[in-house]
mmCIF file of C-alpha atoms and ligand atoms in Angstrom:
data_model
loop_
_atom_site.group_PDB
_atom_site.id
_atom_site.type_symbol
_atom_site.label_atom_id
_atom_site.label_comp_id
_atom_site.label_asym_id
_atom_site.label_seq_id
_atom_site.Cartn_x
_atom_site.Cartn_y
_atom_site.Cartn_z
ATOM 1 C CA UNK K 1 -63.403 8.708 4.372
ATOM 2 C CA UNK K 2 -61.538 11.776 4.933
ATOM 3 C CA UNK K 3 -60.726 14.357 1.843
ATOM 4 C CA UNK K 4 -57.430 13.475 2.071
ATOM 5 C CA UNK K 5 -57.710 9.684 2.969
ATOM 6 C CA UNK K 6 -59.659 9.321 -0.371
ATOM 7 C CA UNK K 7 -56.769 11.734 -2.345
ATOM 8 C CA UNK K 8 -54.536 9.189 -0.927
ATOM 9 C CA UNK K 9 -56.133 6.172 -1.772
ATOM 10 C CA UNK K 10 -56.799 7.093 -5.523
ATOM 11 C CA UNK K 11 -53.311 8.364 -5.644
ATOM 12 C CA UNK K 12 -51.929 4.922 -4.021
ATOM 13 C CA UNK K 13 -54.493 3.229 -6.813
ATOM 14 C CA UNK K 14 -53.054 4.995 -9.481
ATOM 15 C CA UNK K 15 -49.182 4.014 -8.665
ATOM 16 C CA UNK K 16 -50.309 0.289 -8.660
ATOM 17 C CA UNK K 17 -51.148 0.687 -11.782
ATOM 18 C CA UNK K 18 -48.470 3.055 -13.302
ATOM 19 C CA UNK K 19 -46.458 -0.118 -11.596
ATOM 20 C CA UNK K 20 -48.397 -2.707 -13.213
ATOM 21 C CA UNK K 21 -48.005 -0.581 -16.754
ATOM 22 C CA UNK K 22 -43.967 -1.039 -15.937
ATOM 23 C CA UNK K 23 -44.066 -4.518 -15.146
ATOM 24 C CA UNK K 24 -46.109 -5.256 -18.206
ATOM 25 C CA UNK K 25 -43.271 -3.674 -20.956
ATOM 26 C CA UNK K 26 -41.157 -6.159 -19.200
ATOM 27 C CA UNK K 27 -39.366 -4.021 -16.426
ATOM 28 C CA UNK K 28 -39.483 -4.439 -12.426
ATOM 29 C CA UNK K 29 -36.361 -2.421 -10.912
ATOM 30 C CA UNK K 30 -37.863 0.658 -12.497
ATOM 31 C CA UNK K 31 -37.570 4.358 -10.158
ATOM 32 C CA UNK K 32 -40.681 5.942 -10.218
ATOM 33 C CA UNK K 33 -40.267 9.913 -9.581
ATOM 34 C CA UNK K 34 -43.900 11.220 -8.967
ATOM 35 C CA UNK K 35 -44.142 14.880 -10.925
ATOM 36 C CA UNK K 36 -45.522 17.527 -8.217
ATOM 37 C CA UNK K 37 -45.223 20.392 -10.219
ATOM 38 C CA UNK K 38 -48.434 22.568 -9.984
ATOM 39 C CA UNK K 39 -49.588 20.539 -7.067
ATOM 40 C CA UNK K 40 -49.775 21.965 -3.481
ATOM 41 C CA UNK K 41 -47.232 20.102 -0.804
ATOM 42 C CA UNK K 42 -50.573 17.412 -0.297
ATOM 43 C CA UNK K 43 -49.328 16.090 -3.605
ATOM 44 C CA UNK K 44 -45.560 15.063 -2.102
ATOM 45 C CA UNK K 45 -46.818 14.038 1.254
ATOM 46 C CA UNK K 46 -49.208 11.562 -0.437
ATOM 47 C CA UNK K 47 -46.177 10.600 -2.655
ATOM 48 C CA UNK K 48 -44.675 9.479 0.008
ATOM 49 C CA UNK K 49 -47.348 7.461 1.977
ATOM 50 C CA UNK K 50 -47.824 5.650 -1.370
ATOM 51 C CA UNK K 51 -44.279 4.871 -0.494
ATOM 52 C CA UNK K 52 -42.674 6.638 -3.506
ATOM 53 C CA UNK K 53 -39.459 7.746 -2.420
ATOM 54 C CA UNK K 54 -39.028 10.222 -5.599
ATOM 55 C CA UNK K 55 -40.446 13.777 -6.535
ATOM 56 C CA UNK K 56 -39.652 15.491 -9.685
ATOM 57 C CA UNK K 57 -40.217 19.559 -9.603
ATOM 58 C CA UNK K 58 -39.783 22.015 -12.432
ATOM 59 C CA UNK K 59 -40.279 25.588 -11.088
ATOM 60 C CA UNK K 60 -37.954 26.872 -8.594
ATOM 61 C CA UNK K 61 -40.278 29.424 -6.930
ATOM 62 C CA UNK K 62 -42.825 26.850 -6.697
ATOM 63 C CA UNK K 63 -40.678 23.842 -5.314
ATOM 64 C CA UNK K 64 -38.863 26.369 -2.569
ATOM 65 C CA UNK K 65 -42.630 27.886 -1.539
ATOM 66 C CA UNK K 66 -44.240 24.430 -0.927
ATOM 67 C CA UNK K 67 -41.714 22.628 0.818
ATOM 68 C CA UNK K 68 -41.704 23.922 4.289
ATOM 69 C CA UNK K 69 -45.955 22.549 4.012
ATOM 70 C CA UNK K 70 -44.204 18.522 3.310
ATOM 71 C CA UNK K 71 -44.987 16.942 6.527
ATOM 72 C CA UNK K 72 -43.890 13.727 4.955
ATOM 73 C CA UNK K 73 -40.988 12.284 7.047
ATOM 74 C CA UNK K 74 -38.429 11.935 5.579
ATOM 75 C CA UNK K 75 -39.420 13.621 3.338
ATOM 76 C CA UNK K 76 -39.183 12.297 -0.861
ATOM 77 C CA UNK K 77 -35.710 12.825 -2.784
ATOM 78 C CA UNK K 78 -36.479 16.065 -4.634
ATOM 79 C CA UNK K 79 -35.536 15.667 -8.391
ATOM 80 C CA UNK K 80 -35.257 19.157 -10.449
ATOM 81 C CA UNK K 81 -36.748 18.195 -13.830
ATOM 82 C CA UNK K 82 -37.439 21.564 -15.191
ATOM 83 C CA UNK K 83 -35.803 23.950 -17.297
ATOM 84 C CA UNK K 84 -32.923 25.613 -15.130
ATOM 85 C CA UNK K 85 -31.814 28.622 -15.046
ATOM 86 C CA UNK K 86 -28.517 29.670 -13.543
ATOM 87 C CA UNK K 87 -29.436 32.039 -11.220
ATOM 88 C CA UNK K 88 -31.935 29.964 -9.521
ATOM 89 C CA UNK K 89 -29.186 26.985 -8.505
ATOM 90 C CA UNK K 90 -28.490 29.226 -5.544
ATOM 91 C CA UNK K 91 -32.325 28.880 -3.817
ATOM 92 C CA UNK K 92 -32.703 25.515 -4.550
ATOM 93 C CA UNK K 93 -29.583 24.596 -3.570
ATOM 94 C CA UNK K 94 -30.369 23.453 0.161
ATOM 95 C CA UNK K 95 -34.261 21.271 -1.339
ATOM 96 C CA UNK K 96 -32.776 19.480 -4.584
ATOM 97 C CA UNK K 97 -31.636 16.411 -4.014
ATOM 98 C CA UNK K 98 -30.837 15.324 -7.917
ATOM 99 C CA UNK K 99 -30.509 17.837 -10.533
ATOM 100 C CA UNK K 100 -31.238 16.035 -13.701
ATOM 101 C CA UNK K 101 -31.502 18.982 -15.934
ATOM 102 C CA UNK K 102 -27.744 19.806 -16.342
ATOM 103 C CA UNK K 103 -27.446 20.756 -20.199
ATOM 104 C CA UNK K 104 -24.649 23.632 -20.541
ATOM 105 C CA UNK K 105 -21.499 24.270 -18.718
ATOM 106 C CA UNK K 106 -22.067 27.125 -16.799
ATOM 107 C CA UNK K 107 -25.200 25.720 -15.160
ATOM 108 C CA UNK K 108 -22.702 22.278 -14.129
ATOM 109 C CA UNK K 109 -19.896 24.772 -12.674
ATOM 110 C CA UNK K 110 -22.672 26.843 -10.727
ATOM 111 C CA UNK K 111 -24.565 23.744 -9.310
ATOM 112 C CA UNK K 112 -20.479 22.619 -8.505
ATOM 113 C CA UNK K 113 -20.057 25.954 -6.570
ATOM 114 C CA UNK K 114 -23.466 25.799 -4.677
ATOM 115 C CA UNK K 115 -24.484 22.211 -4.323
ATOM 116 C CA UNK K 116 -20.667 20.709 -4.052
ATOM 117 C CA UNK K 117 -20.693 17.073 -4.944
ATOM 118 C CA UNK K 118 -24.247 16.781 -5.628
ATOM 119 C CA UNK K 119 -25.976 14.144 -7.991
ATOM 120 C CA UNK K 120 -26.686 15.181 -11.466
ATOM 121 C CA UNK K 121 -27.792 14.169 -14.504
ATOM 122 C CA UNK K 122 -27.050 15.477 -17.981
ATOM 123 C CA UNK K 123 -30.044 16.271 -20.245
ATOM 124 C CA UNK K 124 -29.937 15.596 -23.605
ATOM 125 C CA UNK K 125 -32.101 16.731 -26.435
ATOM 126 C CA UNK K 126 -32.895 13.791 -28.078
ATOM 127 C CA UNK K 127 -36.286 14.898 -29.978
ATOM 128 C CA UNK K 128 -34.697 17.982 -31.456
ATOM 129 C CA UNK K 129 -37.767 19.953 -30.535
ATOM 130 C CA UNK K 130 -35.710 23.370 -29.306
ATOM 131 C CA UNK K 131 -39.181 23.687 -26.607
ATOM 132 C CA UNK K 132 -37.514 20.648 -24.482
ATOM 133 C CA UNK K 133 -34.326 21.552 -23.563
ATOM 134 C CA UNK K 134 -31.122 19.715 -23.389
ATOM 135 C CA UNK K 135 -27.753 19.363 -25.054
ATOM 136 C CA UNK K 136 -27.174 18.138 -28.056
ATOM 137 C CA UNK K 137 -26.181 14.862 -28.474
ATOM 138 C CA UNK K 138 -22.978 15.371 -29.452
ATOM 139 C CA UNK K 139 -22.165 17.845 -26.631
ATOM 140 C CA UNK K 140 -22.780 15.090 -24.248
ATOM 141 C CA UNK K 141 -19.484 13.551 -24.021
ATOM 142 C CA UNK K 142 -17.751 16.757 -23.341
ATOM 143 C CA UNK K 143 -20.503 18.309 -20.749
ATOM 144 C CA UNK K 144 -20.051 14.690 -18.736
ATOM 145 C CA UNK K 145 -16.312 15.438 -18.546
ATOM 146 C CA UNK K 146 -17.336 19.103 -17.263
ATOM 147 C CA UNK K 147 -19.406 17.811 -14.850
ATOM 148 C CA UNK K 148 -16.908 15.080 -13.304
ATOM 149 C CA UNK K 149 -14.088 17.552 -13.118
ATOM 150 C CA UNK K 150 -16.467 19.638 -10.889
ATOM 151 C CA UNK K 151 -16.764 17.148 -8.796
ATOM 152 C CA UNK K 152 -20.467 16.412 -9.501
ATOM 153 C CA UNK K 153 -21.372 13.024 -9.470
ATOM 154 C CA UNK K 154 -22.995 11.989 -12.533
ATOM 155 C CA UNK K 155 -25.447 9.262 -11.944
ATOM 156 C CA UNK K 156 -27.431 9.507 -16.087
ATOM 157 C CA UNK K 157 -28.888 10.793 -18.498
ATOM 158 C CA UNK K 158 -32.158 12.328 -18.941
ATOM 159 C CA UNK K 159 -34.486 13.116 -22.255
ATOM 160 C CA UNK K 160 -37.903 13.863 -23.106
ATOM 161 C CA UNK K 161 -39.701 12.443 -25.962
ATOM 162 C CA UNK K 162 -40.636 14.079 -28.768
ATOM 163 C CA UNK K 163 -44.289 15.211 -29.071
ATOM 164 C CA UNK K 164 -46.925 13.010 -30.831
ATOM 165 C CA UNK K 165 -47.738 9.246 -30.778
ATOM 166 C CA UNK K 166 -45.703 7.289 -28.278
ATOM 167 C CA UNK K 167 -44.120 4.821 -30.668
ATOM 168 C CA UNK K 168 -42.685 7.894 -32.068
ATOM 169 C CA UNK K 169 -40.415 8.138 -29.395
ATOM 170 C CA UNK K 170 -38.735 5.100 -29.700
ATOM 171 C CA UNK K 171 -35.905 5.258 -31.822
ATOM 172 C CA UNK K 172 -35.022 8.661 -29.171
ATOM 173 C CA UNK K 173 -35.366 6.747 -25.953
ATOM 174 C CA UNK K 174 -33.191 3.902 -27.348
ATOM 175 C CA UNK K 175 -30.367 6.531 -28.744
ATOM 176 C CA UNK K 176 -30.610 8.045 -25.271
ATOM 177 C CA UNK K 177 -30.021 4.588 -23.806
ATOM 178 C CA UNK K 178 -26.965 3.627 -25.806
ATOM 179 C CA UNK K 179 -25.726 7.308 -24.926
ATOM 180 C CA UNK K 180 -26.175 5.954 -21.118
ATOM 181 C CA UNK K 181 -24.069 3.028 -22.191
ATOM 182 C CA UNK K 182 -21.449 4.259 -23.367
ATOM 183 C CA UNK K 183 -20.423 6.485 -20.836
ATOM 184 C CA UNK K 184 -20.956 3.754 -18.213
ATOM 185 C CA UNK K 185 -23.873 5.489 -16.371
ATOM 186 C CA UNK K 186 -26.289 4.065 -13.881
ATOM 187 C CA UNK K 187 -29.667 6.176 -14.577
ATOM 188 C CA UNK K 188 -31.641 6.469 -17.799
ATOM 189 C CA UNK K 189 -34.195 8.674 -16.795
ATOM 190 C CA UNK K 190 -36.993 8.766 -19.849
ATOM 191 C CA UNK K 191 -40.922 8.088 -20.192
ATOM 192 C CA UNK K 192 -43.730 9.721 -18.625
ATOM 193 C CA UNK K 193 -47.373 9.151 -18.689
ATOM 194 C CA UNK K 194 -48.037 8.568 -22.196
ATOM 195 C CA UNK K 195 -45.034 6.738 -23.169
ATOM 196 C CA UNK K 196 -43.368 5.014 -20.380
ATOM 197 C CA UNK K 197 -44.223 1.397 -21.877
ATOM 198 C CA UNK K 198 -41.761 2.638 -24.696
ATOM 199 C CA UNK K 199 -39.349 4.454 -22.429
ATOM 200 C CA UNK K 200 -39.190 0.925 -20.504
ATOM 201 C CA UNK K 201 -38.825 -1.018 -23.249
ATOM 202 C CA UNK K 202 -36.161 0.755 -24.676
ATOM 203 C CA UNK K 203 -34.139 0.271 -20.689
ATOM 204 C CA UNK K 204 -35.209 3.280 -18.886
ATOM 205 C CA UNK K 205 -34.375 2.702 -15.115
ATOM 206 C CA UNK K 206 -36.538 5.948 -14.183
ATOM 207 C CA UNK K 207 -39.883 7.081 -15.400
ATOM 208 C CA UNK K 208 -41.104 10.198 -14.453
ATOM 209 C CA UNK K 209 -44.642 10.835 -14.506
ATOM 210 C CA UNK K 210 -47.771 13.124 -13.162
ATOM 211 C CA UNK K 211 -50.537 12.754 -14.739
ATOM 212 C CA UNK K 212 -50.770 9.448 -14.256
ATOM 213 C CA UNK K 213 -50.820 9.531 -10.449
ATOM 214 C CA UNK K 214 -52.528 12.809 -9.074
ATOM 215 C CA UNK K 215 -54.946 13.588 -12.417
ATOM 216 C CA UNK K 216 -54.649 16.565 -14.759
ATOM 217 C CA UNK K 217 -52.649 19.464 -13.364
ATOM 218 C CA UNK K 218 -54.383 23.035 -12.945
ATOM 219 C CA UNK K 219 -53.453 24.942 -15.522
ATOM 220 C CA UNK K 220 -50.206 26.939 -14.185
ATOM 221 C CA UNK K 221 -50.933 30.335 -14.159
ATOM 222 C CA UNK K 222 -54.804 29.416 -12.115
ATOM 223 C CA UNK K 223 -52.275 27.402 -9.560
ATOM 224 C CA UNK K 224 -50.068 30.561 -9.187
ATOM 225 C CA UNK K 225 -53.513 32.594 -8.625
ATOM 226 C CA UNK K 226 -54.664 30.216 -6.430
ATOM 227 C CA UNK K 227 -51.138 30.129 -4.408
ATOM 228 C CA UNK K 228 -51.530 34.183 -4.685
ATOM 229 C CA UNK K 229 -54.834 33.817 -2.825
ATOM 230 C CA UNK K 230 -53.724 31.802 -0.142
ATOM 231 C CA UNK K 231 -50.883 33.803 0.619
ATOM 232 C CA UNK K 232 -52.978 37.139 0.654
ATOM 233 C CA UNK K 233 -55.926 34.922 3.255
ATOM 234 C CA UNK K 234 -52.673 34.129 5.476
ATOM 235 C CA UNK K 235 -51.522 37.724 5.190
ATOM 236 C CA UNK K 236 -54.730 38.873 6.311
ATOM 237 C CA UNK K 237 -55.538 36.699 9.093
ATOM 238 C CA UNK K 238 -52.452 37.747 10.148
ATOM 239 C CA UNK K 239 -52.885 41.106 10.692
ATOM 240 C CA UNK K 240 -56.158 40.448 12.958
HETATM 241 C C1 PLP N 1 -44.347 17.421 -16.453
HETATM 242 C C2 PLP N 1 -43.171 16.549 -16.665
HETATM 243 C C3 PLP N 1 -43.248 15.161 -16.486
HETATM 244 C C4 PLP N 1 -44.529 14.434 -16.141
HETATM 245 O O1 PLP N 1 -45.427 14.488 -17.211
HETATM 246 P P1 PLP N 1 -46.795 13.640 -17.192
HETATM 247 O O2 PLP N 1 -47.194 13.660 -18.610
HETATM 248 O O3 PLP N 1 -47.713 14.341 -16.288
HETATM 249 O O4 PLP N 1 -46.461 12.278 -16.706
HETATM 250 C C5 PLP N 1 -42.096 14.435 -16.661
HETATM 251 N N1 PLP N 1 -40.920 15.002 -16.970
HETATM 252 C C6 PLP N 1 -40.805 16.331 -17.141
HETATM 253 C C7 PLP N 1 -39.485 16.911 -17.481
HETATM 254 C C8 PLP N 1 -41.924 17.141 -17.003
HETATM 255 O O5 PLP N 1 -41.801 18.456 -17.196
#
C-alpha cells in the first residue's frame, strides 16, 4: 500500500470506531466534524474519502493557506471552531462554511457584513474556564437576537467542556443542551475525543473531534516551521 492509501485506511478505521463510540452512548444521527487544525490539506482530503462531509478549523492563516492543496471534490463543509477574531472574518469569508464560534456582537455584525446570511452558531462558555472562549450564559439570549436581526441564520449552540475527567463535563453539556432547547435550535455542537460518550448522552447532534481520527497533532508552532519550510523549498525551486 501506498503512504497515503494506508493514512487513509487508518483514518477510515478510526471513524468506524469514533462511530461505533457514538452509537454505543445511545446516539445514531450524530454530525461528525473531523478537526484538521495543524494537519496539512492530506488530512481534509482523507476526511472526505472516509466520507465525512464536515471539517472543523481553528486558525485562519492556516485554514486559508491549505485549502487551495484540498483536492477533495466537493470539497468538506468547513466549520470555524477556533477562537475568532474580528479582523480575520474578512479572509475567511469566501472558505467557511459554518461559523460556530460567534460569542460577542461585533464579531455577529462583521460575519453579517462579510459572509451575508451565513450559518452560525453561538458559543457559549459553559465551563467558565476564561481559556475557552464563549459568551456567558446569560448573554446568550440576547447575542441570538443579534445574530437573527443580522440576518445570520442561527443553526446552535456550541461549548467546550471543561478540562479534567470526562464525567466532569456533564452537568455543562446538559446546561448547554437545555440552552439549545429553549431557543428552538437545531445543532448542539459539544464533545470531542475524550468526552463525546458524555457530550452524546447529554443530546449533542455534533461532535467534533481530532485526535481521535488522524492521531496526535504536531505540536503547533513545529507545524508552522514545517509549513515555513515548505514554502521556502517551493520558493526556491522556483527561482531555478
Ligand atoms: C481541537 C479542537 C477539537 C478537537 O479536539 P480533539 O481532542 O482532538 O478531538 C474540538 N473542538 C475544538 C473547538 C477544538 O479546538
Amino acid at each position: 500500500m501506498s503512504g497515503s492509501a494506508q493514512t487513509l485506511a487508518a483514518v477510515a478505521e478510526r471513524y468506524e470506531a469514533v462511530r461505533a463510540r457514538i452509537a454505543r452512548a445511545g446516539a445514531h444521527h450524530v454530525t461528525v466534524v473531523a478537526v484538521t487544525k495543524a494537519l496539512g490539506a492530506w488530512a481534509i482530503d482523507a476526511a472526505a474519502a472516509c466520507g465525512i462531509g464536515h471539517v472543523g478549523e481553528n486558525y485562519a492563516q492556516e485554514l486559508v493557506a491549505k485549502m487551495p492543496e484540498v483536492t477533495a471534490a466537493p470539497r468538506p463543509q468547513v466549520h470555524f471552531v477556533g477562537q475568532l477574531q474580528r479582523n480575520k472574518v474578512k479572509v475567511l469569508a469566501s472558505t467557511v462554511d459554518l461559523w460556530q464560534t460567534v460569542d460577542r456582537a461585533e464579531l455577529a455584525r462583521e460575519i453579517a457584513r462579510r459572509a451575508p446570511g451565513a450559518e452560525v452558531m453561538i458559543q457559549v462558555n459553559i465551563s467558565a474556564e476564561a481559556s475557552k472562549g464563549g459568551c456567558l450564559p446569560s448573554e446568550t439570549e440576547q447575542l441570538a437576537s443579534v445574530v437573527s436581526d443580522g440576518g445570520l441564520s442561527l443553526v446552535g449552540l456550541m461549548g467546550i467542556g471543561p478540562l479534567g475527567p470526562p464525567e466532569g463535563a456533564r452537568e455543562a453539556f446538559r446546561s448547554l443542551r437545555h440552552m439549545v432547547d429553549t431557543l428552538d435550535l437545531n445543532h448542539c455542537s459539544m464533545g470531542m475525543t475524550d468526552d463525546l460518550e458524555v457530550a452524546v448522552g447529554e443530546g449533542a447532534t455534533m461532535v467534533r473531534v481530532g485526535r481521535s481520527l488522524f492521531g496526535e497533532r504536531p505540536r503547533r508552532g513545529a507545524a508552522a516551521r514545517a509549513g515555513a519550510e515548505r514554502a521556502t523549498m517551493t520558493g526556491s525551486q522556483e527561482i531555478r
